[in-house]
Amino acid sequence: MTAAPTSPASPSSTSTDFPGTVFLFGELLADCFPDREIPGGAPFNVAHHLCGLAGSQILRPLLISRIGQDARASRLLAACRAAGLSSEGIQHDGQHPSGRVEVTFSQTNGLHRFDIPPQQAWDFIDGAACEALLLAHRPRLIYFGTLAQRNNVSRAALKRLLSRSRTNGFLDVNLRPPWVGKDVLHWSLNQADTLKLNEDELAELATLFSPGDDAPQAQAERLARQFRIRCLLVTRGARGAWLFERERGWRESVVASSAVPIIDTVGAGDAFSAVFLLGLQLKWAPADCLERANQFAAAVCGLRGAVPSDADFYLPWRQRWGLERKKPA
């Protein structure tokens, strides 16, 4: 049973202008639970939600990743097709396997553990192919994370992509030890117009770049000003999220209690990012972006895995937010 959205869209919440293409750079892989394998990776999850909520008539998400030439690659491509995602940005690698993450649930602290083997296909994204996509599509925004930069090859491809574009960067921090170093984080923060992270990640970044024994809000504001980040999002799980904008200051949103039980929290942050990113492109009011992202992320916690298996999951959200797709003439 899908949780219904609780806040109505304002009449002007959706722009009538086609906002163009959004690039989503990074890992496409399989989340391997003890009992099943589910397509995942933060860029894939965000792109999946964008397709389900907006479709190509409102927004064109283009996933840029790399897969092997194995049975898992076929399943990942099938998942992209089922979601309505183009495979134009998916590269093929004859030397490295398609990506996977071993996901286990800790009975001790109630959190998931993610074991990510090295040397997977998405570690070797080709920069020249990325640049060709940039020239063909000229995206409005580039979504990227930190995990996809653990290997020098994909890191160089991302640097090439961002250095040759004049678009905004949406940085979704994903601190998976031991894969992220201070140099990668520093460079990434300097590319970010919008930064999304959780409270634990905020504390780690504050320790690295702006140490001080003060409140999380002060840490976030200091980071935003230090790296000239226009919009900084801090997610807090069941307690909602904060939004700091350099020009407008702070906003806070609290998630209302949901009748849908939590099955797992894998992908909740990606769901939040997808809706906030969508709102940025459609010029929703910041308060609407924050509230809707919170609501949607809470609903995704009622799923097994990060994305729904049934496209009808998105229907009430599209209706509530004025995103219903036009029928062909």
PDB file of N, CA, C and O in Angstrom, residues 26 31 33 65-66 97 102 106 120 141 161 199 217-218 244 261 270 292 306 317:
ATOM      1  N   GLY A  26      27.565   7.926 -12.607  1.00  0.00           N
ATOM      2  CA  GLY A  26      28.077   7.063 -11.556  1.00  0.00           C
ATOM      3  C   GLY A  26      27.683   5.610 -11.669  1.00  0.00           C
ATOM      4  O   GLY A  26      27.496   5.077 -12.762  1.00  0.00           O
ATOM      5  N   ASP A  31      22.082  -4.368  -6.046  1.00  0.00           N
ATOM      6  CA  ASP A  31      22.078  -4.502  -4.595  1.00  0.00           C
ATOM      7  C   ASP A  31      21.732  -5.953  -4.280  1.00  0.00           C
ATOM      8  O   ASP A  31      20.612  -6.408  -4.551  1.00  0.00           O
ATOM      9  N   PHE A  33      20.847  -8.532  -1.778  1.00  0.00           N
ATOM     10  CA  PHE A  33      20.342  -8.874  -0.460  1.00  0.00           C
ATOM     11  C   PHE A  33      20.496 -10.384  -0.265  1.00  0.00           C
ATOM     12  O   PHE A  33      20.698 -11.128  -1.230  1.00  0.00           O
ATOM     13  N   SER A  65      26.878   5.537 -17.048  1.00  0.00           N
ATOM     14  CA  SER A  65      27.515   4.517 -16.228  1.00  0.00           C
ATOM     15  C   SER A  65      28.204   3.506 -17.136  1.00  0.00           C
ATOM     16  O   SER A  65      28.343   3.731 -18.344  1.00  0.00           O
ATOM     17  N   ARG A  66      28.622   2.394 -16.569  1.00  0.00           N
ATOM     18  CA  ARG A  66      29.340   1.373 -17.326  1.00  0.00           C
ATOM     19  C   ARG A  66      29.041   0.008 -16.718  1.00  0.00           C
ATOM     20  O   ARG A  66      29.026  -0.138 -15.483  1.00  0.00           O
ATOM     21  N   PRO A  97      33.688  -6.752 -14.402  1.00  0.00           N
ATOM     22  CA  PRO A  97      32.315  -7.236 -14.206  1.00  0.00           C
ATOM     23  C   PRO A  97      31.344  -6.104 -13.922  1.00  0.00           C
ATOM     24  O   PRO A  97      31.730  -5.018 -13.453  1.00  0.00           O
ATOM     25  N   GLU A 102      27.036  -6.052  -1.783  1.00  0.00           N
ATOM     26  CA  GLU A 102      26.472  -7.027  -0.858  1.00  0.00           C
ATOM     27  C   GLU A 102      25.843  -6.267   0.307  1.00  0.00           C
ATOM     28  O   GLU A 102      26.527  -5.553   1.039  1.00  0.00           O
ATOM     29  N   SER A 106      22.208  -5.270   9.965  1.00  0.00           N
ATOM     30  CA  SER A 106      22.795  -5.490  11.284  1.00  0.00           C
ATOM     31  C   SER A 106      21.704  -5.555  12.346  1.00  0.00           C
ATOM     32  O   SER A 106      20.933  -4.610  12.521  1.00  0.00           O
ATOM     33  N   GLN A 120      35.089  -2.698 -10.471  1.00  0.00           N
ATOM     34  CA  GLN A 120      33.869  -3.026 -11.192  1.00  0.00           C
ATOM     35  C   GLN A 120      33.764  -2.120 -12.428  1.00  0.00           C
ATOM     36  O   GLN A 120      34.456  -1.108 -12.532  1.00  0.00           O
ATOM     37  N   LEU A 141      21.660  20.123 -15.739  1.00  0.00           N
ATOM     38  CA  LEU A 141      22.215  19.840 -14.420  1.00  0.00           C
ATOM     39  C   LEU A 141      22.949  18.508 -14.497  1.00  0.00           C
ATOM     40  O   LEU A 141      22.554  17.616 -15.241  1.00  0.00           O
ATOM     41  N   LEU A 161      33.857  15.842 -17.710  1.00  0.00           N
ATOM     42  CA  LEU A 161      32.460  16.206 -17.956  1.00  0.00           C
ATOM     43  C   LEU A 161      32.128  17.558 -17.342  1.00  0.00           C
ATOM     44  O   LEU A 161      31.560  18.445 -17.997  1.00  0.00           O
ATOM     45  N   GLU A 199      23.101  13.750   8.384  1.00  0.00           N
ATOM     46  CA  GLU A 199      23.722  14.372   9.555  1.00  0.00           C
ATOM     47  C   GLU A 199      25.101  13.795   9.860  1.00  0.00           C
ATOM     48  O   GLU A 199      26.021  14.524  10.245  1.00  0.00           O
ATOM     49  N   GLN A 217      23.694  22.989  12.436  1.00  0.00           N
ATOM     50  CA  GLN A 217      23.278  24.071  11.543  1.00  0.00           C
ATOM     51  C   GLN A 217      24.426  25.028  11.250  1.00  0.00           C
ATOM     52  O   GLN A 217      24.607  25.475  10.111  1.00  0.00           O
ATOM     53  N   ALA A 218      25.206  25.327  12.257  1.00  0.00           N
ATOM     54  CA  ALA A 218      26.349  26.220  12.061  1.00  0.00           C
ATOM     55  C   ALA A 218      27.412  25.554  11.197  1.00  0.00           C
ATOM     56  O   ALA A 218      28.053  26.204  10.356  1.00  0.00           O
ATOM     57  N   PHE A 244      19.473  24.803   3.776  1.00  0.00           N
ATOM     58  CA  PHE A 244      20.109  26.102   3.934  1.00  0.00           C
ATOM     59  C   PHE A 244      20.397  26.673   2.559  1.00  0.00           C
ATOM     60  O   PHE A 244      21.035  26.030   1.722  1.00  0.00           O
ATOM     61  N   PRO A 261       4.381   0.779   7.073  1.00  0.00           N
ATOM     62  CA  PRO A 261       5.504   0.333   7.893  1.00  0.00           C
ATOM     63  C   PRO A 261       6.816   0.405   7.127  1.00  0.00           C
ATOM     64  O   PRO A 261       6.855   0.246   5.907  1.00  0.00           O
ATOM     65  N   ASP A 270      18.234   8.600  -1.871  1.00  0.00           N
ATOM     66  CA  ASP A 270      18.148   8.781  -3.321  1.00  0.00           C
ATOM     67  C   ASP A 270      16.759   9.276  -3.724  1.00  0.00           C
ATOM     68  O   ASP A 270      16.618  10.095  -4.640  1.00  0.00           O
ATOM     69  N   ARG A 292       8.016  17.832  -0.127  1.00  0.00           N
ATOM     70  CA  ARG A 292       7.681  16.732  -1.028  1.00  0.00           C
ATOM     71  C   ARG A 292       8.787  15.682  -1.062  1.00  0.00           C
ATOM     72  O   ARG A 292       8.515  14.475  -1.133  1.00  0.00           O
ATOM     73  N   ALA A 306      15.408   0.003  -3.282  1.00  0.00           N
ATOM     74  CA  ALA A 306      15.409   1.454  -3.437  1.00  0.00           C
ATOM     75  C   ALA A 306      14.374   1.986  -4.401  1.00  0.00           C
ATOM     76  O   ALA A 306      14.055   3.176  -4.368  1.00  0.00           O
ATOM     77  N   TRP A 317       1.608  10.435  -6.633  1.00  0.00           N
ATOM     78  CA  TRP A 317       2.526  11.567  -6.516  1.00  0.00           C
ATOM     79  C   TRP A 317       2.442  12.465  -7.753  1.00  0.00           C
ATOM     80  O   TRP A 317       2.440  13.700  -7.627  1.00  0.00           O
TER      81      TRP A 317
END
